CSV table of C-alpha atoms in Angstrom, one decimal:
chain,number,residue,atom,x,y,z
A,27,MET,CA,28.9,-35.5,22.6
A,28,ALA,CA,25.6,-35.0,20.7
A,29,LYS,CA,24.9,-35.4,16.9
A,30,ILE,CA,22.5,-32.7,15.9
A,31,LEU,CA,20.5,-32.4,12.7
A,32,VAL,CA,19.6,-28.9,11.6
A,33,ILE,CA,16.9,-28.6,8.9
A,34,ARG,CA,16.3,-25.6,6.6
A,35,LEU,CA,15.4,-26.5,3.0
A,36,SER,CA,14.6,-23.1,1.5
A,37,ALA,CA,14.3,-20.3,0.5
A,38,ILE,CA,17.7,-19.0,-0.5
A,39,GLY,CA,17.8,-16.0,1.8
A,40,ASP,CA,16.3,-17.9,4.7
A,41,VAL,CA,19.0,-20.6,4.3
A,42,ALA,CA,21.7,-17.9,4.2
A,43,MET,CA,20.3,-16.5,7.5
A,44,THR,CA,20.9,-19.8,9.2
A,45,VAL,CA,24.7,-19.5,8.7
A,46,PRO,CA,25.6,-17.0,11.4
A,47,VAL,CA,23.5,-19.0,13.9
A,48,ILE,CA,24.8,-22.4,13.0
A,49,TYR,CA,28.4,-21.3,13.0
A,50,SER,CA,28.0,-19.5,16.3
A,51,ALA,CA,26.2,-22.5,17.9
A,52,ALA,CA,28.9,-24.9,16.6
A,53,ARG,CA,31.7,-22.8,18.2
A,54,SER,CA,29.7,-22.5,21.4
A,55,ASN,CA,29.3,-26.4,21.5
A,56,PRO,CA,32.7,-27.7,20.2
A,57,GLN,CA,32.0,-31.1,21.7
A,58,ASP,CA,28.9,-31.6,19.5
A,59,THR,CA,28.5,-32.2,15.7
A,60,PHE,CA,26.0,-30.3,13.6
A,61,THR,CA,24.8,-31.5,10.3
A,62,VAL,CA,22.8,-29.1,8.1
A,63,LEU,CA,20.1,-30.5,5.7
A,64,THR,CA,19.4,-28.0,2.9
A,65,GLN,CA,19.0,-27.9,-0.9
A,66,ALA,CA,22.0,-29.3,-2.7
A,67,PHE,CA,22.6,-26.2,-4.7
A,68,LEU,CA,22.9,-24.1,-1.6
A,69,MET,CA,25.6,-26.2,0.0
A,70,PRO,CA,28.4,-23.8,-1.2
A,71,ILE,CA,27.0,-21.1,1.1
A,72,PHE,CA,28.3,-23.1,4.1
A,73,MET,CA,32.0,-22.4,3.2
A,74,ASN,CA,34.8,-22.0,5.7
A,75,ARG,CA,32.6,-23.7,8.3
A,76,PRO,CA,33.7,-24.8,11.8
A,77,ALA,CA,35.2,-28.3,11.9
A,78,ASN,CA,32.1,-29.7,13.7
A,79,VAL,CA,29.6,-28.6,11.0
A,80,ASN,CA,28.7,-30.9,8.1
A,81,VAL,CA,26.2,-30.3,5.2
A,82,ILE,CA,23.9,-32.8,3.5
A,83,GLY,CA,22.1,-31.8,0.2
A,84,ILE,CA,18.5,-32.7,-0.8
A,85,ASN,CA,16.9,-32.0,-4.1
A,86,THR,CA,13.2,-31.3,-3.8
A,87,LYS,CA,13.0,-30.3,-7.5
A,88,ALA,CA,14.1,-33.8,-8.6
A,89,SER,CA,14.7,-37.0,-6.7
A,90,GLU,CA,13.1,-35.9,-3.5
A,91,LYS,CA,10.2,-34.0,-5.1
A,92,THR,CA,7.6,-36.7,-4.6
A,93,LEU,CA,6.4,-38.1,-1.3
A,94,ARG,CA,7.9,-41.4,-2.1
A,95,GLY,CA,11.3,-39.9,-2.9
A,96,LEU,CA,11.2,-37.8,0.3
A,97,LEU,CA,10.3,-40.8,2.5
A,98,LYS,CA,13.1,-42.8,0.9
A,99,PHE,CA,15.6,-40.0,1.6
A,100,ALA,CA,14.3,-39.4,5.2
A,101,SER,CA,14.4,-43.1,6.0
A,102,ALA,CA,18.1,-43.2,5.0
A,103,LEU,CA,18.7,-40.1,7.0
A,104,VAL,CA,17.2,-41.6,10.1
A,105,LYS,CA,19.9,-44.3,10.0
A,106,TYR,CA,22.5,-41.7,10.8
A,107,ASP,CA,21.0,-41.8,14.3
A,108,PHE,CA,21.1,-38.1,15.2
A,109,ASP,CA,20.5,-37.4,18.9
A,110,ILE,CA,18.6,-34.1,18.4
A,111,VAL,CA,16.7,-32.6,15.5
A,112,LEU,CA,16.3,-28.8,15.1
A,113,ASP,CA,13.6,-27.8,12.5
A,114,LEU,CA,14.3,-24.2,11.4
A,115,HIS,CA,11.7,-24.5,8.6
A,116,ASP,CA,8.5,-26.0,9.8
A,117,VAL,CA,6.9,-26.9,6.5
A,118,ILE,CA,5.4,-30.1,5.3
A,119,ARG,CA,8.7,-31.6,4.1
A,120,SER,CA,10.6,-30.8,7.3
A,121,MET,CA,7.6,-32.1,9.3
A,122,ILE,CA,7.8,-35.5,7.5
A,123,VAL,CA,11.6,-35.7,8.2
A,124,ARG,CA,11.3,-34.7,11.8
A,125,THR,CA,8.3,-37.1,12.4
A,126,LEU,CA,10.4,-40.1,11.5
A,127,PHE,CA,13.0,-39.1,14.1
A,128,ARG,CA,10.2,-38.6,16.7
A,129,ILE,CA,9.0,-42.1,16.0
A,130,LYS,CA,12.5,-43.2,16.8
A,131,GLY,CA,12.3,-41.3,20.1
A,132,LYS,CA,14.6,-38.5,19.2
A,133,PRO,CA,13.8,-35.0,20.7
A,134,VAL,CA,12.7,-32.4,18.1
A,135,TYR,CA,12.7,-28.6,18.5
A,136,VAL,CA,10.9,-26.4,16.0
A,137,LEU,CA,11.1,-22.8,14.8
A,138,ASP,CA,8.3,-20.4,16.1
A,139,LYS,CA,7.3,-18.6,12.9
A,140,ALA,CA,5.1,-16.1,14.8
A,141,ARG,CA,2.3,-16.5,12.3
A,142,LYS,CA,-0.3,-14.6,14.4
A,143,GLU,CA,2.1,-11.6,14.8
A,144,ARG,CA,2.9,-11.6,11.1
A,145,ALA,CA,-0.8,-11.6,10.3
A,146,ARG,CA,-1.4,-8.5,12.6
A,147,LEU,CA,1.6,-6.7,11.0
A,148,THR,CA,0.2,-7.1,7.5
A,149,ASP,CA,-3.5,-6.6,8.3
A,150,GLN,CA,-5.0,-3.7,6.4
A,151,LYS,CA,-7.7,-2.8,8.9
A,152,ASN,CA,-6.1,-3.4,12.3
A,153,LYS,CA,-2.4,-3.2,11.5
A,154,ASP,CA,-0.1,-3.6,14.5
A,155,LEU,CA,3.0,-1.8,13.1
A,156,ARG,CA,5.7,-3.1,15.6
A,157,PRO,CA,8.9,-4.9,14.8
A,158,LEU,CA,8.9,-8.6,15.1
A,159,ARG,CA,11.7,-10.6,16.7
A,160,PRO,CA,14.4,-11.0,14.0
A,161,VAL,CA,14.3,-14.4,12.2
A,162,ILE,CA,17.9,-14.9,13.1
A,163,GLU,CA,17.1,-14.6,16.8
A,164,ARG,CA,14.2,-17.1,16.3
A,165,TYR,CA,16.7,-19.5,14.8
A,166,ALA,CA,18.9,-19.1,17.8
A,167,ASP,CA,15.9,-19.7,20.1
A,168,VAL,CA,15.6,-23.2,18.7
A,169,PHE,CA,19.2,-24.0,19.7
A,170,ARG,CA,18.6,-22.5,23.1
A,171,SER,CA,15.4,-24.5,23.6
A,172,ALA,CA,17.4,-27.7,22.9
A,173,GLY,CA,19.6,-26.8,25.9
A,174,LEU,CA,22.6,-25.9,23.7
A,175,ASN,CA,25.0,-23.1,24.6
A,176,TYR,CA,24.7,-20.1,22.3
A,177,VAL,CA,27.0,-17.1,22.0
A,178,GLU,CA,26.8,-15.1,18.8
A,179,SER,CA,30.3,-15.0,17.4
A,180,PHE,CA,29.9,-14.9,13.6
A,181,THR,CA,31.3,-12.0,11.7
A,182,SER,CA,32.0,-13.2,8.1
A,183,LEU,CA,32.4,-16.3,6.0
A,184,TYR,CA,35.9,-15.1,5.5
A,185,GLU,CA,36.9,-14.4,9.1
A,186,SER,CA,39.1,-17.5,9.2
A,187,LYS,CA,40.2,-17.7,5.6
A,188,PRO,CA,40.4,-14.8,3.1
A,189,ALA,CA,38.3,-14.8,0.0
A,190,ASP,CA,39.9,-16.3,-3.1
A,191,LEU,CA,39.8,-13.5,-5.6
A,192,SER,CA,41.8,-15.2,-8.4
A,193,ARG,CA,38.9,-16.4,-10.5
A,194,MET,CA,37.1,-13.1,-10.5
A,195,GLU,CA,39.9,-10.9,-11.7
A,196,SER,CA,39.4,-11.8,-15.4
A,197,ILE,CA,35.9,-10.2,-15.3
A,198,ALA,CA,36.0,-7.8,-12.4
A,199,GLY,CA,39.5,-6.6,-13.0
A,200,VAL,CA,41.7,-4.9,-10.4
A,201,LYS,CA,39.8,-2.7,-8.0
A,202,ASN,CA,40.1,1.0,-8.7
A,203,GLY,CA,37.8,3.6,-7.1
A,204,LYS,CA,34.4,2.5,-5.7
A,205,TRP,CA,32.7,-0.8,-6.5
A,206,ILE,CA,28.9,-0.8,-6.2
A,207,GLY,CA,26.8,-3.9,-6.6
A,208,ILE,CA,23.2,-3.6,-8.0
A,209,ALA,CA,20.8,-6.6,-7.5
A,210,PRO,CA,17.5,-5.2,-8.9
A,211,PHE,CA,15.4,-8.3,-8.8
A,212,ALA,CA,13.5,-10.4,-6.3
A,213,LYS,CA,11.3,-13.4,-6.5
A,214,HIS,CA,8.0,-11.5,-6.2
A,215,GLN,CA,6.8,-8.2,-7.8
A,216,GLY,CA,6.0,-6.6,-4.4
A,217,LYS,CA,9.7,-6.5,-3.7
A,218,ILE,CA,11.0,-5.2,-7.0
A,219,TYR,CA,11.7,-1.6,-7.7
A,220,PRO,CA,10.6,-0.6,-11.2
A,221,ILE,CA,13.3,-1.7,-13.6
A,222,GLU,CA,13.2,1.5,-15.6
A,223,SER,CA,13.8,3.5,-12.5
A,224,MET,CA,16.6,1.3,-11.4
A,225,GLU,CA,18.3,1.8,-14.7
A,226,GLN,CA,18.2,5.5,-14.0
A,227,VAL,CA,20.1,4.8,-10.7
A,228,VAL,CA,22.7,2.8,-12.7
A,229,ALA,CA,23.0,5.7,-15.2
A,230,GLY,CA,23.4,8.2,-12.4
A,231,LEU,CA,26.1,6.2,-10.7
A,232,VAL,CA,28.4,5.9,-13.7
A,233,GLU,CA,28.4,9.6,-14.3
A,234,ARG,CA,31.3,9.4,-11.9
A,235,GLU,CA,34.4,7.9,-13.5
A,236,ASP,CA,35.6,6.5,-10.1
A,237,ILE,CA,32.5,4.2,-9.8
A,238,THR,CA,32.3,0.7,-11.2
A,239,VAL,CA,28.9,-1.1,-11.1
A,240,PHE,CA,28.5,-4.9,-10.9
A,241,LEU,CA,25.0,-6.3,-11.8
A,242,PHE,CA,23.7,-9.4,-10.1
A,243,GLY,CA,20.7,-11.5,-11.0
A,244,ALA,CA,19.4,-14.8,-12.4
A,245,LYS,CA,19.7,-16.3,-15.9
A,246,GLY,CA,17.0,-15.7,-18.4
A,247,TYR,CA,15.0,-12.5,-18.4
A,248,GLU,CA,17.0,-10.9,-15.6
A,249,GLU,CA,20.3,-11.7,-17.4
A,250,ALA,CA,19.0,-10.1,-20.6
A,251,VAL,CA,18.0,-6.9,-18.9
A,252,LEU,CA,21.3,-6.6,-17.1
A,253,GLU,CA,23.3,-7.4,-20.2
A,254,ASP,CA,21.6,-4.5,-22.0
A,255,TRP,CA,22.6,-2.2,-19.2
A,256,ALA,CA,26.2,-3.4,-19.3
A,257,TYR,CA,26.2,-2.7,-23.1
A,258,GLN,CA,24.7,0.8,-22.7
A,259,TYR,CA,26.7,2.2,-19.8
A,260,PRO,CA,30.5,2.5,-19.2
A,261,ARG,CA,32.0,0.7,-16.2
A,262,VAL,CA,28.9,-1.5,-15.8
A,263,LYS,CA,29.6,-5.2,-15.6
A,264,ASN,CA,27.0,-8.0,-15.7
A,265,VAL,CA,28.2,-11.0,-13.7
A,266,VAL,CA,25.2,-13.2,-14.1
A,267,GLY,CA,26.3,-16.7,-15.0
A,268,ARG,CA,30.0,-15.7,-14.9
A,269,TYR,CA,30.7,-17.1,-11.4
A,270,ALA,CA,29.9,-20.1,-9.2
A,271,LEU,CA,28.2,-19.1,-6.0
A,272,ASN,CA,31.3,-19.1,-3.9
A,273,ASP,CA,33.1,-16.9,-6.4
A,274,GLU,CA,30.1,-14.5,-6.5
A,275,LEU,CA,30.3,-14.3,-2.7
A,276,ALA,CA,34.0,-13.4,-3.0
A,277,LEU,CA,33.2,-10.6,-5.4
A,278,ILE,CA,30.4,-9.3,-3.1
A,279,SER,CA,33.0,-9.2,-0.3
A,280,GLN,CA,35.0,-6.7,-2.3
A,281,LEU,CA,32.1,-4.2,-2.9
A,282,ASP,CA,31.9,-0.9,-1.1
A,283,LEU,CA,28.1,-1.2,-1.2
A,284,LEU,CA,25.5,-3.5,-2.5
A,285,VAL,CA,22.1,-2.0,-3.5
A,286,CYS,CA,19.4,-4.6,-3.5
A,287,MET,CA,15.8,-5.5,-2.7
A,288,ASP,CA,14.5,-7.5,0.2
A,289,SER,CA,16.1,-10.5,-1.4
A,290,ALA,CA,18.7,-13.2,-1.0
A,291,ASN,CA,21.5,-10.9,-2.1
A,292,MET,CA,21.0,-8.8,1.0
A,293,HIS,CA,21.7,-11.9,3.0
A,294,PHE,CA,24.7,-12.9,0.9
A,295,ALA,CA,26.3,-9.5,1.4
A,296,SER,CA,25.6,-9.8,5.2
A,297,LEU,CA,27.4,-13.1,5.3
A,298,VAL,CA,30.6,-11.5,3.9
A,299,GLY,CA,30.4,-8.3,5.9
A,300,THR,CA,29.5,-6.0,3.0
A,301,ARG,CA,27.3,-3.0,3.7
A,302,VAL,CA,23.9,-3.0,2.1
A,303,LEU,CA,21.4,-0.4,1.0
A,304,SER,CA,18.1,-2.2,0.8
A,305,ILE,CA,14.9,-1.0,-1.0
A,306,TRP,CA,11.6,-2.1,0.6
A,307,GLY,CA,8.1,-2.1,-1.0
A,308,ALA,CA,5.3,-4.5,0.0
A,309,THR,CA,7.5,-6.0,2.7
A,310,HIS,CA,9.1,-4.2,5.7
A,311,PRO,CA,12.2,-4.6,7.9
A,312,TYR,CA,9.8,-5.0,10.8
A,313,THR,CA,9.0,-8.5,9.5
A,314,GLY,CA,12.3,-9.7,10.9
A,315,PHE,CA,14.1,-10.5,7.7
A,316,TYR,CA,16.5,-7.6,7.7
A,317,GLY,CA,20.1,-8.3,6.8
A,318,TYR,CA,22.4,-9.6,9.6
A,319,ARG,CA,24.2,-6.8,11.3
A,320,GLN,CA,23.2,-4.3,8.6
A,321,GLN,CA,22.7,-0.7,9.7
A,322,LYS,CA,19.1,0.2,10.4
A,323,GLU,CA,19.3,3.5,8.6
A,324,ASP,CA,20.5,1.9,5.3
A,325,THR,CA,17.1,1.4,3.9
A,326,VAL,CA,14.9,3.2,1.3
A,327,GLN,CA,11.2,2.9,1.9
A,328,LEU,CA,8.0,5.0,1.8
A,329,ASP,CA,5.8,5.6,4.8
A,330,LEU,CA,2.5,4.3,3.5
A,331,SER,CA,-0.3,3.2,5.8
A,332,CYS,CA,-0.8,0.0,3.8
A,333,ARG,CA,2.8,-1.2,4.3
A,334,PRO,CA,3.7,-3.9,4.9
A,335,CYS,CA,0.9,-5.8,3.1
A,336,SER,CA,2.9,-9.0,2.8
A,337,ILE,CA,5.6,-10.9,4.7
A,338,PHE,CA,7.2,-12.3,1.5
A,339,GLY,CA,6.0,-9.8,-1.1
A,340,ASP,CA,3.9,-12.5,-2.9
A,341,LYS,CA,0.5,-10.8,-2.6
A,342,SER,CA,-1.1,-8.6,-5.3
A,343,CYS,CA,-1.3,-4.9,-4.6
A,344,PHE,CA,-4.8,-4.1,-3.2
A,345,ARG,CA,-4.4,-0.5,-4.4
A,346,GLY,CA,-3.5,-1.7,-7.9
A,347,ASP,CA,-0.6,0.8,-8.4
A,348,TRP,CA,2.3,-0.6,-6.4
A,349,ALA,CA,2.8,2.9,-5.0
A,350,CYS,CA,5.3,1.6,-2.4
A,351,MET,CA,7.8,1.1,-5.2
A,352,ALA,CA,6.5,3.1,-8.1
A,353,SER,CA,6.4,6.4,-6.1
A,354,MET,CA,10.0,6.1,-5.1
A,355,LYS,CA,12.3,8.5,-7.0
A,356,PRO,CA,15.6,7.3,-8.4
A,357,GLU,CA,17.2,10.5,-7.1
A,358,THR,CA,16.3,9.5,-3.6
A,359,ILE,CA,18.2,6.2,-4.0
A,360,LEU,CA,21.1,7.9,-5.6
A,361,SER,CA,21.4,10.5,-2.9
A,362,LYS,CA,21.4,7.7,-0.3
A,363,ILE,CA,24.1,5.8,-2.1
A,364,TYR,CA,26.3,8.9,-2.4
A,365,SER,CA,25.7,9.7,1.3
A,366,ILE,CA,26.9,6.2,2.4
A,367,LEU,CA,30.0,6.5,0.2
A,368,GLY,CA,30.8,9.9,1.7
A,369,ILE,CA,30.3,11.7,-1.7
A,370,GLU,CA,28.2,14.9,-2.1
A,371,TYR,CA,25.2,14.3,-4.4
A,372,PRO,CA,25.4,17.0,-7.1
A,373,TYR,CA,21.6,17.4,-7.7
A,374,LYS,CA,18.7,18.5,-5.6
A,375,VAL,CA,16.4,15.8,-4.3
A,376,GLU,CA,12.7,16.6,-4.3
A,377,LYS,CA,10.8,15.3,-1.2
């Protein structure tokens, strides 16, 4: 029986992508215990987990932000005497933690981030436009390299226990017709569809009285924008700040479709088995970050020679016009949504 430490500290979407792999590995190795080290605020993602999976929270924005704080935390963690360490992050913080275990003689296995392949995929002069190995498969490779059994078995966070919908009914109400989620924001501009255009998508959806739209985002600016949309349009509900993360996941599980960017929301929906229509700009599904078990055709993206220009969408547009997003018509997205829902789109879409 081995005690295994699995490290993935951030970002939100990347942590979410570890869930199918960790749960599958835990079920494939019931004699072993798996402890996940991640940001404390992301611990609720690991709900309904197998009995041999534990979660430890770290706060790199506060107590563990400094090197001294991180070393103090890592020194205490080493005392748990894990037998194997799996680093699914490979950044300076995870390197520090795993190094202390190596000093203790513990075997460490590290994620291959395929940095050279990523550089070729985003190169503007000699672009090699070929799909990279999915990140989820790269996570699984780390477990395999440690000699652990691995059979992919994850389907949903709610496969063993139904979602608790009681706390969402006061805001969401009882489901009637189609429920569509819209998550229009992302961390970086290269992954955000123009807000004015996305508002047109929302307006087009609620032309049908059998469609209710739920808006997802973060507090502050995003919340203000979404609150304005909810005020302007019928059957549009802003859920920012209304729910804890576990309740938000429960709501997402009830959606007929989530429309989002290349963002954490795509991965949240994937964890609860909800279909996603994802919109891609500076990034690309070929980078390996596509949603778990999402359908390949459920994307909206433009065929531009400069795409992808970035793995994470954090680079400035070398053209200066963000054409990958700005040239995308709202009607194209609406038509795709209607097609997925099995509804005929009433307007002509210009190509």
